[in-house]
C-alpha cells in the first residue's frame, strides 16, 4: 500500500470553499441575497442602511421614553410640574443667576411663575405626544374605515364622501378653532365653573380627528380604486367572500405601507397644530404643562432670559424634525422601486 503525503491527504479531505468561476459578485450577489425575503424584511433592511433613519428613530425613541417615564423622572428629580420656587426669583420676577440654572434646576427657573423649566419640559413633551398620538390613531382608523368602504362600494356613497372630503379640506382650520373652542368651553362650563384639566385635551383630539381623517380617507380610497379590480379580489368574490372579508382581509393588507407613512407624517403635523393652538391661547391652559404654552410664555422674556425661549423651541423643533425625517426614510424604505 502506497503512502500519500500528509498535506495531500488533508487537502483532499477538506472541501473547496472557493467560489465557482461563474459565481455572481457585487450587486448581482446582493440581488440573490434578497431573494425570498418578505416586503417587510426588505423595508427593514433598507431602513437599517439609512443613517438618517437610524438617528431620527433613535431620537424618537428617546423622546417617547422621556414622555412615558415622566412620573419616574419627577420622582428622581424631586420636583413636580406645579411646584414653585419663589426664593429663586428676584424682586422683578426674574430668576437669580444665569436663568436660574444650578445643580438643583438643570434648565433654570420660569420667570414670574417660578416653576422648574426642566420638569415643565418633560411633562409638556408628554402632553404633546399623548394628544398627537391619540388623535393620529383615531384619525387613521376613521380614515381607513371610510376610505376603504367608499373606494370599494363606490356609487352615491363614494360621491358623498368625496364631496365631504373636499369641503372639509377647504375649510380654514385655525379660524374654525378660534370660533369653536371658546363656544364649546362656555357651552359645557360657564364663566364661573372650573374647567377640568382633561376637557381641553379631549376637545383638541376631537377637532383634530374631525379635520384630519380626510387625508387618510382620500389616500385609502385612491389605493382601493386601483386594487378592487385585481385578480385576487375577483377570486375572493367568485369564492363567495363577504364584503367585510374582501375589504379587511384582502384589500387592507395591501394598504399598510402608505398608511404607515401617512401616520408617521401625521403625528408631527398634529404636534405642531397643538403647540400652535396653545401658543395662541386657545389650546391647553394652566395648569397642564405644554410645549406650545411654554414657548408662548417665554416670548415675553426673550431679551432678559433668552435660554427660556431657546429650550422650549429647540425641543419642539427636534421632536418635529425627527418625525419628519423618519417619515421620509420610512416612505423610501417601503417603496419597492427605491434604490436605498
Short mmCIF file of C-alpha atoms in Angstrom, two decimals:
data_model
loop_
_atom_site.label_atom_id
_atom_site.label_comp_id
_atom_site.label_asym_id
_atom_site.label_seq_id
_atom_site.Cartn_x
_atom_site.Cartn_y
_atom_site.Cartn_z
CA UNK A 1 0.00 0.00 0.00
CA UNK A 2 1.49 3.31 -1.08
CA UNK A 3 1.61 6.21 1.35
CA UNK A 4 0.50 9.71 0.33
CA UNK A 5 1.96 12.89 1.78
CA UNK A 6 0.07 14.30 4.76
CA UNK A 7 -0.50 17.61 3.04
CA UNK A 8 -2.18 15.98 0.05
CA UNK A 9 -4.44 13.86 2.26
CA UNK A 10 -5.57 16.92 4.24
CA UNK A 11 -6.23 18.90 1.10
CA UNK A 12 -8.30 16.08 -0.35
CA UNK A 13 -10.37 15.76 2.85
CA UNK A 14 -11.26 19.45 3.14
CA UNK A 15 -13.98 20.78 0.76
CA UNK A 16 -13.07 23.51 -1.65
CA UNK A 17 -14.67 26.74 -0.30
CA UNK A 18 -13.57 28.96 -3.16
CA UNK A 19 -16.48 30.30 -5.25
CA UNK A 20 -17.02 28.79 -8.67
CA UNK A 21 -15.76 30.79 -11.64
CA UNK A 22 -19.26 31.82 -12.72
CA UNK A 23 -20.40 32.91 -9.19
CA UNK A 24 -22.05 36.39 -9.17
CA UNK A 25 -20.23 39.21 -7.44
CA UNK A 26 -21.07 42.74 -6.37
CA UNK A 27 -24.66 43.90 -6.95
CA UNK A 28 -25.62 40.57 -8.52
CA UNK A 29 -24.73 38.79 -5.26
CA UNK A 30 -26.78 41.32 -3.31
CA UNK A 31 -29.78 40.67 -5.57
CA UNK A 32 -29.51 36.93 -4.98
CA UNK A 33 -29.18 37.54 -1.21
CA UNK A 34 -32.55 39.30 -1.03
CA UNK A 35 -34.43 36.60 -2.95
CA UNK A 36 -37.07 35.04 -0.71
CA UNK A 37 -37.33 37.95 1.73
CA UNK A 38 -40.73 39.40 2.59
CA UNK A 39 -41.56 43.04 1.77
CA UNK A 40 -41.32 43.87 5.47
CA UNK A 41 -37.84 42.36 5.72
CA UNK A 42 -36.73 44.27 2.64
CA UNK A 43 -38.09 47.52 4.05
CA UNK A 44 -36.37 46.93 7.39
CA UNK A 45 -33.11 46.18 5.58
CA UNK A 46 -33.31 49.46 3.64
CA UNK A 47 -34.24 51.32 6.81
CA UNK A 48 -31.25 49.97 8.73
CA UNK A 49 -28.90 51.10 5.97
CA UNK A 50 -30.24 54.66 6.18
CA UNK A 51 -28.17 56.56 8.76
CA UNK A 52 -30.66 59.44 8.87
CA UNK A 53 -33.46 56.99 9.65
CA UNK A 54 -31.47 55.38 12.46
CA UNK A 55 -30.52 58.71 14.05
CA UNK A 56 -34.02 60.18 13.79
CA UNK A 57 -35.55 56.91 15.00
CA UNK A 58 -33.21 56.90 18.00
CA UNK A 59 -34.24 60.46 18.85
CA UNK A 60 -37.91 59.49 18.62
CA UNK A 61 -37.34 56.54 20.96
CA UNK A 62 -35.61 58.91 23.40
CA UNK A 63 -38.45 61.45 23.32
CA UNK A 64 -41.09 58.73 23.78
CA UNK A 65 -39.20 57.18 26.69
CA UNK A 66 -38.87 60.57 28.38
CA UNK A 67 -42.61 61.21 27.95
CA UNK A 68 -43.60 57.76 29.24
CA UNK A 69 -41.21 57.94 32.18
CA UNK A 70 -42.25 61.46 33.22
CA UNK A 71 -43.61 60.36 36.67
CA UNK A 72 -40.40 58.42 37.33
CA UNK A 73 -38.28 61.38 36.25
CA UNK A 74 -40.31 63.62 38.57
CA UNK A 75 -39.66 61.27 41.50
CA UNK A 76 -35.93 61.09 40.80
CA UNK A 77 -35.61 64.80 40.07
CA UNK A 78 -37.51 65.73 43.21
CA UNK A 79 -39.65 68.45 41.63
CA UNK A 80 -43.13 68.43 40.13
CA UNK A 81 -44.57 70.43 37.21
CA UNK A 82 -46.70 72.54 39.58
CA UNK A 83 -44.03 73.22 42.23
CA UNK A 84 -42.98 76.85 42.58
CA UNK A 85 -39.68 78.24 43.81
CA UNK A 86 -40.24 81.95 44.59
CA UNK A 87 -36.99 82.12 46.55
CA UNK A 88 -35.11 81.65 43.27
CA UNK A 89 -36.65 84.85 41.79
CA UNK A 90 -35.59 88.45 42.35
CA UNK A 91 -37.96 91.32 43.14
CA UNK A 92 -38.75 91.79 39.44
CA UNK A 93 -39.68 88.12 38.95
CA UNK A 94 -36.52 87.15 37.05
CA UNK A 95 -34.55 84.05 38.06
CA UNK A 96 -31.39 84.57 40.06
CA UNK A 97 -28.06 83.87 38.43
CA UNK A 98 -27.92 82.75 34.80
CA UNK A 99 -31.61 81.97 34.12
CA UNK A 100 -31.72 80.19 37.49
CA UNK A 101 -29.59 77.28 36.26
CA UNK A 102 -27.82 75.37 39.04
CA UNK A 103 -27.36 71.84 40.33
CA UNK A 104 -30.99 71.69 41.54
CA UNK A 105 -32.58 73.28 38.46
CA UNK A 106 -30.89 71.90 35.36
CA UNK A 107 -32.59 74.19 32.83
CA UNK A 108 -33.36 77.11 35.11
CA UNK A 109 -36.47 78.70 36.58
CA UNK A 110 -39.51 80.05 34.77
CA UNK A 111 -39.76 83.85 35.21
CA UNK A 112 -42.64 85.26 37.30
CA UNK A 113 -44.16 81.84 38.00
CA UNK A 114 -41.03 80.27 39.49
CA UNK A 115 -41.51 76.73 38.19
CA UNK A 116 -38.70 74.42 37.17
CA UNK A 117 -38.20 74.54 33.39
CA UNK A 118 -36.82 71.00 33.04
CA UNK A 119 -39.80 69.24 34.61
CA UNK A 120 -42.15 71.54 32.69
CA UNK A 121 -40.40 70.44 29.52
CA UNK A 122 -40.69 66.74 30.40
CA UNK A 123 -44.41 66.92 31.12
CA UNK A 124 -45.01 69.25 28.17
CA UNK A 125 -43.42 66.63 25.93
CA UNK A 126 -45.69 64.01 27.48
CA UNK A 127 -48.80 66.14 26.83
CA UNK A 128 -47.90 66.92 23.22
CA UNK A 129 -47.13 63.30 22.34
CA UNK A 130 -50.23 61.99 24.10
CA UNK A 131 -52.56 64.36 22.25
CA UNK A 132 -50.82 63.84 18.88
CA UNK A 133 -50.60 60.04 19.09
CA UNK A 134 -54.21 59.63 20.26
CA UNK A 135 -55.52 61.93 17.54
CA UNK A 136 -53.33 60.25 14.89
CA UNK A 137 -54.53 56.74 15.78
CA UNK A 138 -58.20 57.77 15.74
CA UNK A 139 -57.64 59.71 12.51
CA UNK A 140 -56.04 56.75 10.77
CA UNK A 141 -58.74 54.34 11.96
CA UNK A 142 -61.61 56.57 10.82
CA UNK A 143 -59.92 57.40 7.52
CA UNK A 144 -59.28 53.73 6.76
CA UNK A 145 -62.86 52.73 7.56
CA UNK A 146 -64.46 55.44 5.42
CA UNK A 147 -61.88 55.37 2.61
CA UNK A 148 -61.87 51.62 2.05
CA UNK A 149 -65.67 51.45 2.08
CA UNK A 150 -66.05 54.40 -0.30
CA UNK A 151 -63.41 53.10 -2.69
CA UNK A 152 -64.77 49.56 -2.87
CA UNK A 153 -68.53 50.22 -2.80
CA UNK A 154 -68.45 53.36 -4.96
CA UNK A 155 -71.70 54.83 -6.16
CA UNK A 156 -73.52 57.53 -4.23
CA UNK A 157 -71.68 56.83 -1.01
CA UNK A 158 -68.34 57.44 -2.73
CA UNK A 159 -69.67 60.66 -4.28
CA UNK A 160 -70.91 61.94 -0.90
CA UNK A 161 -67.63 61.06 0.82
CA UNK A 162 -65.59 62.74 -1.92
CA UNK A 163 -67.71 65.88 -1.70
CA UNK A 164 -67.44 65.98 2.10
CA UNK A 165 -63.68 65.42 1.98
CA UNK A 166 -63.21 68.32 -0.44
CA UNK A 167 -65.41 70.55 1.71
CA UNK A 168 -63.53 69.70 4.92
CA UNK A 169 -60.10 70.17 3.36
CA UNK A 170 -61.12 73.59 2.04
CA UNK A 171 -62.34 74.76 5.45
CA UNK A 172 -59.90 77.05 7.35
CA UNK A 173 -58.75 75.03 10.35
CA UNK A 174 -57.45 77.76 12.66
CA UNK A 175 -60.37 80.09 12.03
CA UNK A 176 -62.70 77.25 12.98
CA UNK A 177 -60.71 76.65 16.18
CA UNK A 178 -60.84 80.33 17.14
CA UNK A 179 -64.61 80.31 16.72
CA UNK A 180 -65.48 76.85 18.04
CA UNK A 181 -63.24 76.22 21.07
CA UNK A 182 -64.41 79.20 23.21
CA UNK A 183 -68.04 78.43 22.36
CA UNK A 184 -67.61 74.76 23.27
CA UNK A 185 -65.93 75.63 26.57
CA UNK A 186 -68.66 78.11 27.51
CA UNK A 187 -71.35 75.63 26.48
CA UNK A 188 -70.12 72.97 28.91
CA UNK A 189 -68.55 75.18 31.58
CA UNK A 190 -69.71 78.69 32.27
CA UNK A 191 -67.60 81.65 33.26
CA UNK A 192 -67.78 80.75 36.95
CA UNK A 193 -67.31 76.99 36.56
CA UNK A 194 -63.86 75.48 36.83
CA UNK A 195 -62.80 73.75 33.63
CA UNK A 196 -61.33 70.26 34.32
CA UNK A 197 -57.83 69.57 33.06
CA UNK A 198 -58.97 66.69 30.83
CA UNK A 199 -61.51 68.73 28.85
CA UNK A 200 -59.14 70.71 26.59
CA UNK A 201 -57.04 67.71 25.50
CA UNK A 202 -60.18 65.72 24.66
CA UNK A 203 -61.65 68.70 22.79
CA UNK A 204 -58.46 69.17 20.76
CA UNK A 205 -58.31 65.47 19.91
CA UNK A 206 -61.91 65.58 18.64
CA UNK A 207 -61.17 68.63 16.48
CA UNK A 208 -58.00 67.07 15.06
CA UNK A 209 -59.83 63.87 14.16
CA UNK A 210 -62.70 65.80 12.59
CA UNK A 211 -60.34 67.66 10.25
CA UNK A 212 -57.55 65.15 9.58
CA UNK A 213 -59.34 61.90 8.76
CA UNK A 214 -59.98 63.25 5.26
CA UNK A 215 -56.32 62.90 4.19
CA UNK A 216 -56.21 59.23 5.13
CA UNK A 217 -59.63 58.57 3.59
CA UNK A 218 -58.61 60.15 0.28
CA UNK A 219 -55.36 58.15 0.18
CA UNK A 220 -57.04 54.83 1.04
CA UNK A 221 -59.89 55.43 -1.41
CA UNK A 222 -57.46 56.06 -4.26
CA UNK A 223 -55.50 52.89 -3.45
CA UNK A 224 -58.67 50.79 -3.22
CA UNK A 225 -59.88 52.05 -6.61
CA UNK A 226 -56.72 50.62 -8.17
CA UNK A 227 -56.91 47.32 -6.25
CA UNK A 228 -60.57 46.36 -6.39
CA UNK A 229 -60.35 45.02 -9.95
CA UNK A 230 -57.25 42.89 -9.33
CA UNK A 231 -57.35 39.12 -9.79
CA UNK A 232 -57.14 38.30 -6.06
CA UNK A 233 -60.22 40.43 -5.38
CA UNK A 234 -62.10 38.82 -8.24
CA UNK A 235 -61.12 35.39 -6.91
CA UNK A 236 -62.43 36.32 -3.46
CA UNK A 237 -65.73 37.43 -4.97
CA UNK A 238 -66.01 34.26 -7.01
CA UNK A 239 -65.44 32.14 -3.92
CA UNK A 240 -68.37 33.83 -2.18
CA UNK A 241 -66.38 36.04 0.26
CA UNK A 242 -68.39 38.72 2.03
CA UNK A 243 -67.90 42.46 1.91
CA UNK A 244 -66.03 42.59 5.21
CA UNK A 245 -63.67 39.80 4.22
CA UNK A 246 -62.78 41.45 0.92
CA UNK A 247 -62.22 44.89 2.45
CA UNK A 248 -60.32 43.94 5.59
CA UNK A 249 -58.71 40.61 4.68
CA UNK A 250 -57.92 41.16 1.01
CA UNK A 251 -57.59 44.91 0.41
CA UNK A 252 -56.37 46.26 3.77
CA UNK A 253 -53.14 44.16 3.96
CA UNK A 254 -52.07 45.78 0.67
CA UNK A 255 -52.53 49.29 2.09
CA UNK A 256 -50.31 49.20 5.18
CA UNK A 257 -47.28 50.78 3.51
CA UNK A 258 -48.94 54.12 2.60
CA UNK A 259 -50.93 54.05 5.85
CA UNK A 260 -47.76 53.76 7.97
CA UNK A 261 -46.13 56.59 6.04
CA UNK A 262 -49.23 58.75 6.50
CA UNK A 263 -49.26 58.03 10.23
CA UNK A 264 -45.56 58.88 10.63
CA UNK A 265 -46.09 62.23 8.88
CA UNK A 266 -49.43 62.96 10.54
CA UNK A 267 -48.07 62.87 14.10
CA UNK A 268 -45.62 65.81 13.70
CA UNK A 269 -48.33 67.84 11.94
CA UNK A 270 -50.63 67.30 14.92
CA UNK A 271 -47.85 68.15 17.39
CA UNK A 272 -47.27 71.43 15.55
CA UNK A 273 -51.02 72.19 15.40
CA UNK A 274 -51.48 71.51 19.12
CA UNK A 275 -48.48 73.68 20.01
CA UNK A 276 -49.74 76.46 17.73
CA UNK A 277 -53.19 76.48 19.35
CA UNK A 278 -51.65 76.58 22.83
CA UNK A 279 -49.28 79.32 21.70
CA UNK A 280 -52.27 81.36 20.53
CA UNK A 281 -54.05 80.88 23.87
CA UNK A 282 -56.93 78.65 22.75
CA UNK A 283 -55.26 75.29 23.31
CA UNK A 284 -54.16 73.75 26.58
CA UNK A 285 -54.28 76.11 29.54
CA UNK A 286 -52.87 76.19 33.06
CA UNK A 287 -52.03 74.07 34.94
CA UNK A 288 -51.48 71.47 32.17
CA UNK A 289 -47.82 71.59 31.05
CA UNK A 290 -47.50 72.11 27.30
CA UNK A 291 -44.67 72.94 24.90
CA UNK A 292 -46.71 75.49 22.93
CA UNK A 293 -47.76 77.42 26.02
CA UNK A 294 -44.21 77.20 27.42
CA UNK A 295 -42.91 78.89 24.27
CA UNK A 296 -45.72 81.45 24.38
CA UNK A 297 -44.90 82.42 27.96
CA UNK A 298 -41.19 82.64 27.18
CA UNK A 299 -41.63 85.18 24.37
CA UNK A 300 -42.15 87.99 26.88
CA UNK A 301 -38.74 87.31 28.41
CA UNK A 302 -36.75 86.66 25.24
CA UNK A 303 -34.43 89.63 25.97
CA UNK A 304 -33.94 89.06 29.69
CA UNK A 305 -33.93 85.23 29.72
CA UNK A 306 -33.25 84.03 26.13
CA UNK A 307 -32.46 80.47 27.22
CA UNK A 308 -36.07 80.06 28.40
CA UNK A 309 -37.32 80.55 24.84
CA UNK A 310 -34.46 78.52 23.37
CA UNK A 311 -35.15 75.43 25.47
CA UNK A 312 -38.82 75.04 24.56
CA UNK A 313 -38.37 75.99 20.91
CA UNK A 314 -35.40 73.66 20.39
CA UNK A 315 -37.23 70.71 21.95
CA UNK A 316 -40.28 71.22 19.75
CA UNK A 317 -38.09 71.68 16.67
CA UNK A 318 -36.09 68.49 17.29
CA UNK A 319 -39.25 66.49 18.02
CA UNK A 320 -40.99 67.54 14.79
CA UNK A 321 -37.80 67.25 12.74
CA UNK A 322 -37.20 63.69 13.97
CA UNK A 323 -40.70 62.62 13.00
CA UNK A 324 -40.44 64.22 9.55
CA UNK A 325 -37.02 62.71 8.79
CA UNK A 326 -38.10 59.27 9.97
CA UNK A 327 -41.32 59.53 7.97
CA UNK A 328 -39.40 60.38 4.80
CA UNK A 329 -36.99 57.50 5.39
CA UNK A 330 -39.87 55.11 6.06
CA UNK A 331 -41.53 56.16 2.80
CA UNK A 332 -38.33 55.41 0.88
CA UNK A 333 -37.85 52.07 2.65
CA UNK A 334 -41.38 50.91 1.88
CA UNK A 335 -41.09 51.88 -1.78
CA UNK A 336 -40.25 48.70 -3.74
CA UNK A 337 -38.73 50.80 -6.53
CA UNK A 338 -36.36 52.60 -4.17
CA UNK A 339 -32.61 52.02 -4.58
CA UNK A 340 -31.86 52.75 -0.91
#
